[in-house]
Structures are given as C-alpha cells and as structure tokens.
Short mmCIF file of C-alpha atoms and ligand atoms in Angstrom, two decimals:
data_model
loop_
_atom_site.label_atom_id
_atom_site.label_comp_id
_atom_site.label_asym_id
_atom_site.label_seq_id
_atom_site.Cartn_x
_atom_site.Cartn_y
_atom_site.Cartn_z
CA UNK A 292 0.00 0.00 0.00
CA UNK A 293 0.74 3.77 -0.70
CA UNK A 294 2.66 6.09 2.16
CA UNK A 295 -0.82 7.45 4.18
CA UNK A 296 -0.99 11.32 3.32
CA UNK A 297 -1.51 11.84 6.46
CA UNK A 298 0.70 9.84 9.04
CA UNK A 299 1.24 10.12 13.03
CA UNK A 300 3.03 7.76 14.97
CA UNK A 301 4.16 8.16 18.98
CA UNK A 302 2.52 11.62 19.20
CA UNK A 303 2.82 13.02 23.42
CA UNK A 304 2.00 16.36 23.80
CA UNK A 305 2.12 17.81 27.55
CA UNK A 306 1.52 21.57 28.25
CA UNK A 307 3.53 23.08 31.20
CA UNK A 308 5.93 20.05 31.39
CA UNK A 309 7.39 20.10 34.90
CA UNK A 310 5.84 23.55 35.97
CA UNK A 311 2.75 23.86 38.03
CA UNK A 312 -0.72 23.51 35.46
CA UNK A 313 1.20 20.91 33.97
CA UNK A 314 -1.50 18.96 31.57
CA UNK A 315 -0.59 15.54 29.69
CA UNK A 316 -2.52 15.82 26.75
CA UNK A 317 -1.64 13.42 23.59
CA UNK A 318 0.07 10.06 24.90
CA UNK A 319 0.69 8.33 22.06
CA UNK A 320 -1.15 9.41 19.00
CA UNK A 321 -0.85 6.65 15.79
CA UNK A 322 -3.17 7.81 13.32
CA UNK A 323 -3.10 7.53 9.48
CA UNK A 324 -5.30 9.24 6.79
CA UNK A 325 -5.57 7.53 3.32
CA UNK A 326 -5.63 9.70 -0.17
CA UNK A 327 -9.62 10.62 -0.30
CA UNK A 328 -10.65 9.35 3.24
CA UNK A 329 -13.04 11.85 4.86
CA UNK A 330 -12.31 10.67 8.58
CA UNK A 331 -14.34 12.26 11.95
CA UNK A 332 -12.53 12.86 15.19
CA UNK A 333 -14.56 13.11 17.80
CA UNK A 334 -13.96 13.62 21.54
CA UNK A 335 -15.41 15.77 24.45
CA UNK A 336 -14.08 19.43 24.67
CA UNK A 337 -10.82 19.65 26.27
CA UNK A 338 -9.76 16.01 24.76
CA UNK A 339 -6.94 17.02 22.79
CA UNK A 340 -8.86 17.81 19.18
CA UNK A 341 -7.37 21.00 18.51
CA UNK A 342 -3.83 20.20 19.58
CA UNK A 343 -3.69 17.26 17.66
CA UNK A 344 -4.99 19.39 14.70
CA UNK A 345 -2.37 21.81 15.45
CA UNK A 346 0.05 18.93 15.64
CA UNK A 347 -0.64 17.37 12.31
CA UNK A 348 -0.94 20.91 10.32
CA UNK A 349 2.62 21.77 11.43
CA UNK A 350 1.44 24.40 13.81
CA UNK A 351 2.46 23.14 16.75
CA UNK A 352 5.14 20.92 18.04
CA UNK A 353 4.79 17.50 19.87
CA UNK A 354 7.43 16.60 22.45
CA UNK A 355 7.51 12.88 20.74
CA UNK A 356 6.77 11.03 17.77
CA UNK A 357 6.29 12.02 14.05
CA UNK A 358 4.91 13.81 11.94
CA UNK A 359 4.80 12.46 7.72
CA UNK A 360 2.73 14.23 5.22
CA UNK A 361 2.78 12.88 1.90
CA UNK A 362 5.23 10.18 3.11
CA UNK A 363 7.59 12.72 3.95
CA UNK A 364 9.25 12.97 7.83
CA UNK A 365 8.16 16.25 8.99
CA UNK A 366 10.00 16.74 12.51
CA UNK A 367 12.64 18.31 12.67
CA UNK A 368 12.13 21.04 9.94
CA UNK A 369 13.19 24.44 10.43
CA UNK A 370 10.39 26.86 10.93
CA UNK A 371 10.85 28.47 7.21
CA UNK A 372 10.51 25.04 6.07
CA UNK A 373 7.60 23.86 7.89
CA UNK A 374 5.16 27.46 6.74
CA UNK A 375 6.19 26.81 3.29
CA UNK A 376 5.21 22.93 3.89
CA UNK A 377 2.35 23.93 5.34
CA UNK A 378 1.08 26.50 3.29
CA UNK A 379 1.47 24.09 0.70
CA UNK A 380 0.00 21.31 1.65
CA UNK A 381 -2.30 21.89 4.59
CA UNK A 382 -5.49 23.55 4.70
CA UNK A 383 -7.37 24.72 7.78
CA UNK A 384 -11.12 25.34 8.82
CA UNK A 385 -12.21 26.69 12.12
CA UNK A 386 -15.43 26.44 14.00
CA UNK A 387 -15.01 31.03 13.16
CA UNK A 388 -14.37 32.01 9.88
CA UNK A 389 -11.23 34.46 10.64
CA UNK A 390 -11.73 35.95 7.16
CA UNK A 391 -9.84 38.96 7.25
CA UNK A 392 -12.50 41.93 7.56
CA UNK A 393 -10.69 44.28 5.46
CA UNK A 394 -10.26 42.10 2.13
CA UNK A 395 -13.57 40.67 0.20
CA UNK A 396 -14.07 37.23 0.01
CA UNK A 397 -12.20 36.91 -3.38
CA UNK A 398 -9.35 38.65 -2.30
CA UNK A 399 -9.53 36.25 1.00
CA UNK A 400 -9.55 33.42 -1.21
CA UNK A 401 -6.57 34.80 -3.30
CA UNK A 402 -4.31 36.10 -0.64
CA UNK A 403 -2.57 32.05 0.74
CA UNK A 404 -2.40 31.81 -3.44
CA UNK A 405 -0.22 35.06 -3.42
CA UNK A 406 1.60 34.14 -0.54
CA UNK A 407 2.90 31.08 -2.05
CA UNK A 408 3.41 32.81 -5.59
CA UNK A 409 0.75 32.75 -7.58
CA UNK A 410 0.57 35.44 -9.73
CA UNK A 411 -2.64 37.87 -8.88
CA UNK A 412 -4.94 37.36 -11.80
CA UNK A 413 -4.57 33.48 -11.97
CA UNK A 414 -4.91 33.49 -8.01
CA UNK A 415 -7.99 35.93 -8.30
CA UNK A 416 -9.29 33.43 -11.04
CA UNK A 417 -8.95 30.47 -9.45
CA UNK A 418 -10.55 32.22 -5.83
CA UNK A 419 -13.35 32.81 -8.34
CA UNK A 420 -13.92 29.23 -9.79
CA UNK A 421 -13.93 27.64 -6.09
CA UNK A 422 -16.42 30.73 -4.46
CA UNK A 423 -18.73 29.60 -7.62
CA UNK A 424 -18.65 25.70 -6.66
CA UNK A 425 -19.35 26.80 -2.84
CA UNK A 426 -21.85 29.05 -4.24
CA UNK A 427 -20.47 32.12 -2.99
CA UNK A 428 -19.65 33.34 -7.02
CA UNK A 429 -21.85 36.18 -6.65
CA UNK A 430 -21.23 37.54 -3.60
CA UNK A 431 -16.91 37.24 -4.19
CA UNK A 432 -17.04 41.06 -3.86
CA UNK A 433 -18.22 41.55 -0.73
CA UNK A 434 -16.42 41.73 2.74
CA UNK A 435 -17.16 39.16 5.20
CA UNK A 436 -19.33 41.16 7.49
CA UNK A 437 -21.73 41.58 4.75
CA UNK A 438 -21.99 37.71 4.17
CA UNK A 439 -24.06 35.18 6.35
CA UNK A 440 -22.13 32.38 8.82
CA UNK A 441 -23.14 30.11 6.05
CA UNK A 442 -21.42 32.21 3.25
CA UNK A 443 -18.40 33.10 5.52
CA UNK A 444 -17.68 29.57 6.30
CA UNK A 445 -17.84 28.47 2.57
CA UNK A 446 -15.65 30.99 1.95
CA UNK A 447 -13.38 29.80 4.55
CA UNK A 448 -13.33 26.28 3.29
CA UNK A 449 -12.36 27.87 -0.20
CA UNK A 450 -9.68 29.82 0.95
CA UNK A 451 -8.41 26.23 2.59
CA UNK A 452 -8.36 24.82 -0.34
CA UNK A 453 -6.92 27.95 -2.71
CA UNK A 454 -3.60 26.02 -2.44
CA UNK A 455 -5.32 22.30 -3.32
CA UNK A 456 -3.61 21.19 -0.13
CA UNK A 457 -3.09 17.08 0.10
CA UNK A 458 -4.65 17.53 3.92
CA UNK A 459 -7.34 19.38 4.68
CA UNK A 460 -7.81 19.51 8.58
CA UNK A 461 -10.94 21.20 10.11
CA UNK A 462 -11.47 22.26 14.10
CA UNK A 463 -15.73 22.11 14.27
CA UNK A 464 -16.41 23.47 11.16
CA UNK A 465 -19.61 23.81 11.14
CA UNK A 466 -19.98 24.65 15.37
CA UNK A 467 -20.67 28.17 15.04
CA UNK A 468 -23.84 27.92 12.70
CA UNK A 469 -27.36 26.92 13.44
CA UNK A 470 -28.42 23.42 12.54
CA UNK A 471 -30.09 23.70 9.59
CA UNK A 472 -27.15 26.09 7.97
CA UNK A 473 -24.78 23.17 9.52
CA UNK A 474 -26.44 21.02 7.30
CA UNK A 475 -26.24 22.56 4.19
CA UNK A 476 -22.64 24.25 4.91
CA UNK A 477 -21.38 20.65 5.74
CA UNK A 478 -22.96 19.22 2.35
CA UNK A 479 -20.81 21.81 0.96
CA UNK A 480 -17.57 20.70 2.81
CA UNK A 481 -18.43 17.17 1.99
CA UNK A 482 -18.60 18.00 -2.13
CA UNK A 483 -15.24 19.82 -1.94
CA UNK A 484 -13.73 16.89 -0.48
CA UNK A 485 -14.97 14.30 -2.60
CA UNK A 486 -14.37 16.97 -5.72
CA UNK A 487 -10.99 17.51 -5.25
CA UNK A 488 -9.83 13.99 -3.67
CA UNK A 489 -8.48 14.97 -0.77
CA UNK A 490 -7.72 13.58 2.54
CA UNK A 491 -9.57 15.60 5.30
CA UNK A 492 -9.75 15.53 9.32
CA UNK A 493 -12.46 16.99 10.90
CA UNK A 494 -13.48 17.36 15.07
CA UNK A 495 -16.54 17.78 15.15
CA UNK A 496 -19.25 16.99 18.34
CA UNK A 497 -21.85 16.32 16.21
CA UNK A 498 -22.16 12.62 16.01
CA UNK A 499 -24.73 12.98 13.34
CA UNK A 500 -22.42 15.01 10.90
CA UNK A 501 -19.60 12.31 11.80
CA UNK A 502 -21.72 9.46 11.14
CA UNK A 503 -21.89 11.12 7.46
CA UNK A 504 -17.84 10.87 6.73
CA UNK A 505 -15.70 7.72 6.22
CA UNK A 506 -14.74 6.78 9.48
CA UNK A 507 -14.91 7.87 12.77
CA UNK A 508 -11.47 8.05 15.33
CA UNK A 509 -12.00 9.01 19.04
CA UNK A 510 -9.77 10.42 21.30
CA UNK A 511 -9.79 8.95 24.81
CA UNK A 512 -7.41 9.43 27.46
CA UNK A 513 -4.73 10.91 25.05
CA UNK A 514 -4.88 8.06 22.50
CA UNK A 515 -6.61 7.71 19.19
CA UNK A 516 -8.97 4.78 18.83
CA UNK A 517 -11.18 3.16 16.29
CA UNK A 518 -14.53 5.32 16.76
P1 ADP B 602 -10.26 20.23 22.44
O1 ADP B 602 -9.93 20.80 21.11
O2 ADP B 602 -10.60 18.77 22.40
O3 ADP B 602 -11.31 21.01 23.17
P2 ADP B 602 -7.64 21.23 23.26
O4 ADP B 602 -6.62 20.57 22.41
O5 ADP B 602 -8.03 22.63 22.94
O6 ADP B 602 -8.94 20.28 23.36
O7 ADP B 602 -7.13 21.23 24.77
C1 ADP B 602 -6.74 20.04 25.46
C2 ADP B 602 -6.26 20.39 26.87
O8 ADP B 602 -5.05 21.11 26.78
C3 ADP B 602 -7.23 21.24 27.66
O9 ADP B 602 -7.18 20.84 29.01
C4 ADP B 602 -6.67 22.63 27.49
O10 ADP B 602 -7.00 23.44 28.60
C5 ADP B 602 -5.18 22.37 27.44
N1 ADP B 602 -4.44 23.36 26.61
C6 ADP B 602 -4.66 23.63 25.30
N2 ADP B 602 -3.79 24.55 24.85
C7 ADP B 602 -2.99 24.87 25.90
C8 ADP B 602 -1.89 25.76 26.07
N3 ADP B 602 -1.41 26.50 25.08
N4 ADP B 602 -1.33 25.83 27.31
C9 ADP B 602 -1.79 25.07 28.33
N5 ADP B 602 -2.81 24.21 28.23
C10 ADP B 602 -3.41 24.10 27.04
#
C-alpha cells in the first residue's frame, strides 16, 4: 500500500511540562489518513482535538513522535521550512471564519495563493472558480461582514483549499452555525472533499455530521482509537 498522506506515529503532547498547570494531553497518537478518506474525530471538549490538529498541520510541536505528510518525515524542519510545507500542503477550517474583515471574500480566497506565488490574476481566477462551486460566485465582492455564517464559512473552506492542499484539517467546522445552515454548509464541505480527492480531518461533536464521513477516530485518554 501507498505512504498514508496523512501519518502520526508516537505523538505526546504535555503543556507546562514540569511547571505547576502541567496537563498531559496526547500520549501516544498513531493515526493515518488515506488519499480521499473523509475521517471524523470526535472527543469531548478539552480532549486534545485541537492540539492534535495543530500537531498534524505543522502548527504546533509535539514533544515525541512524528509527523509524515505525503510520506515525507516532517520533525525536525526548520520553521521556514515547515510554513512553506504547510502553506502548501495543509489547509485549515475553524469552527469562526477568521476571514480577514478588510479584504472581500475573493481577495480572502486569493491572498494564501499570493503568498505562495501565484501570480494575482490566476490566483484571483482560481478564488473565483472555487467561491462559484461553494456558491459564494456572486457575492466574491463583498467583505465578510456583509456575508451570512453560512457564506463566511464556505468561503473559509475555499480559501483552505486555494492552495489544493493534500490535507485538509478542520477544528468544528460547522460549530458556530445553526443546525439547519450546519447542514447545508457541511454538504458543501463534503462535495469539496470528494471533488478535489483529498484527505480531510475533521473534530466535530456532532455525532450525526460524523456518522456522514468515512470513518470515525476518538480520542480517549490521550490516545486515538477506532470510533
Ligand atoms: P479540544 O480541542 O478537544 O477542546 P484542546 O486541544 O483545545 O482540546 O485542549 C486540550 C487540553 O489542553 C485542555 O485541558 C486545554 O485546557 C489544554 N491546553 C490547550 N492549549 C494549551 C496551552 N497553550 N497551554 C496550556 N494548556 C493548554
């Protein structure tokens, strides 16, 4: 079988090692994600989703184990290496949007494209193409505040995707709408996934949305287990 695009093996993660608040959070972490698995990680608040998110999009550092992405061995990068890495191959959804307020949603979109080179019209054009499948195409000139949750978080899940990323790893995507907009917003998510092929990681609480993906993974006691 194929390197996993995804891969974690050994992961330990304690906050405050050795000072007082100490707080053993990841003991052990194996996990691997397959090219176009859509996979659900669920676990009570305060389980460890978000630092393991952290962990496996190269924002954060575990104090054990590793880290592949694409087959490659991640630790041990520098920290110019691992942004360009991870702009390039990680994209990330929050339960909030964090468009920036000051750029419209195409520019939002376009901006990781520029960061990593694109030149502005081809960035601008492809923003446009992915706000269109999320149908967001006609509102691309507007600034998030005058969009809806639902239209800021598709726009969100565009701008993950801007740089086709191999991983796309969310943090309760859809926690901040209301359950009918969850719905629809997810259905979105779920299309861009299966559209592009990618391998995506998503916490969510909502056993209902998880029972929709692949697989589910649970985190208990600092480990990863079969859902
Ligand atoms: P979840 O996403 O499942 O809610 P988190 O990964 O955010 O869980 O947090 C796991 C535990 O680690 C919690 O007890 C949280 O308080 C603690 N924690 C998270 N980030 C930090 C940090 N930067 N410093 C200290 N403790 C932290």
């Amino acid at each position: 079988m194929s390197d996993p695009v995804l891969g974690l093996s050994g992961i330990d993660k304690t906050y405050n090692k050795g000072r007082p608040g100490e707080v053993q959070v990841l003991a052990g972490v194996d996990l691997a994600l397959e090219k176009g698995e859509m996979v659900a990680l669920v676990a009570p608040s305060g389980a460890g989703k978000s630092t393991l998110l952290h962990i496996a999009g190269l924002l954060d550092v575990a104090d054990a184990g590793r880290v592949e992405i694409g087959g490659a061995d991640m630790s041990g990068l520098g920290d110019r290496r691992r942004t360009r890495v991870r702009r390039a191959e990680v994209g990330f959804i929050y339960q909030f949007h964090h468009l920036l307020p000051e750029f419209t949603a195409l520019e939002n979109v376009a901006l990781p494209q520029r960061a990593n080179g694109v030149a502005r019209l081809a960035a601008e054009d492809r923003a446009m193409h992915l706000l269109e499948q999320v149908g967001v195409g006609p509102r691309a000139g507007h600034r998030p505040s005058a969009l809806s949750g639902g239209e800021q978080q598709r726009v969100a899940f565009c701008r993950a995707l801007a740089n086709s990323p191999r991983v796309l790893l969310a943090d309760e995507p859809t926690g901040n709408l209301d359950p009918e907009t969850a719905d629809q917003v997810f259905e979105t998510l779920t299309g861009l996934v299966r559209d592009t092929g990618l391998s995506a990681l998503i916490a969510t609480h909502n056993l209902g949305l998880a029972a929709r993906m692949d697989r589910t993974l649970k985190l208990d006691q600092g480990r990863v287990v079969a859902g």
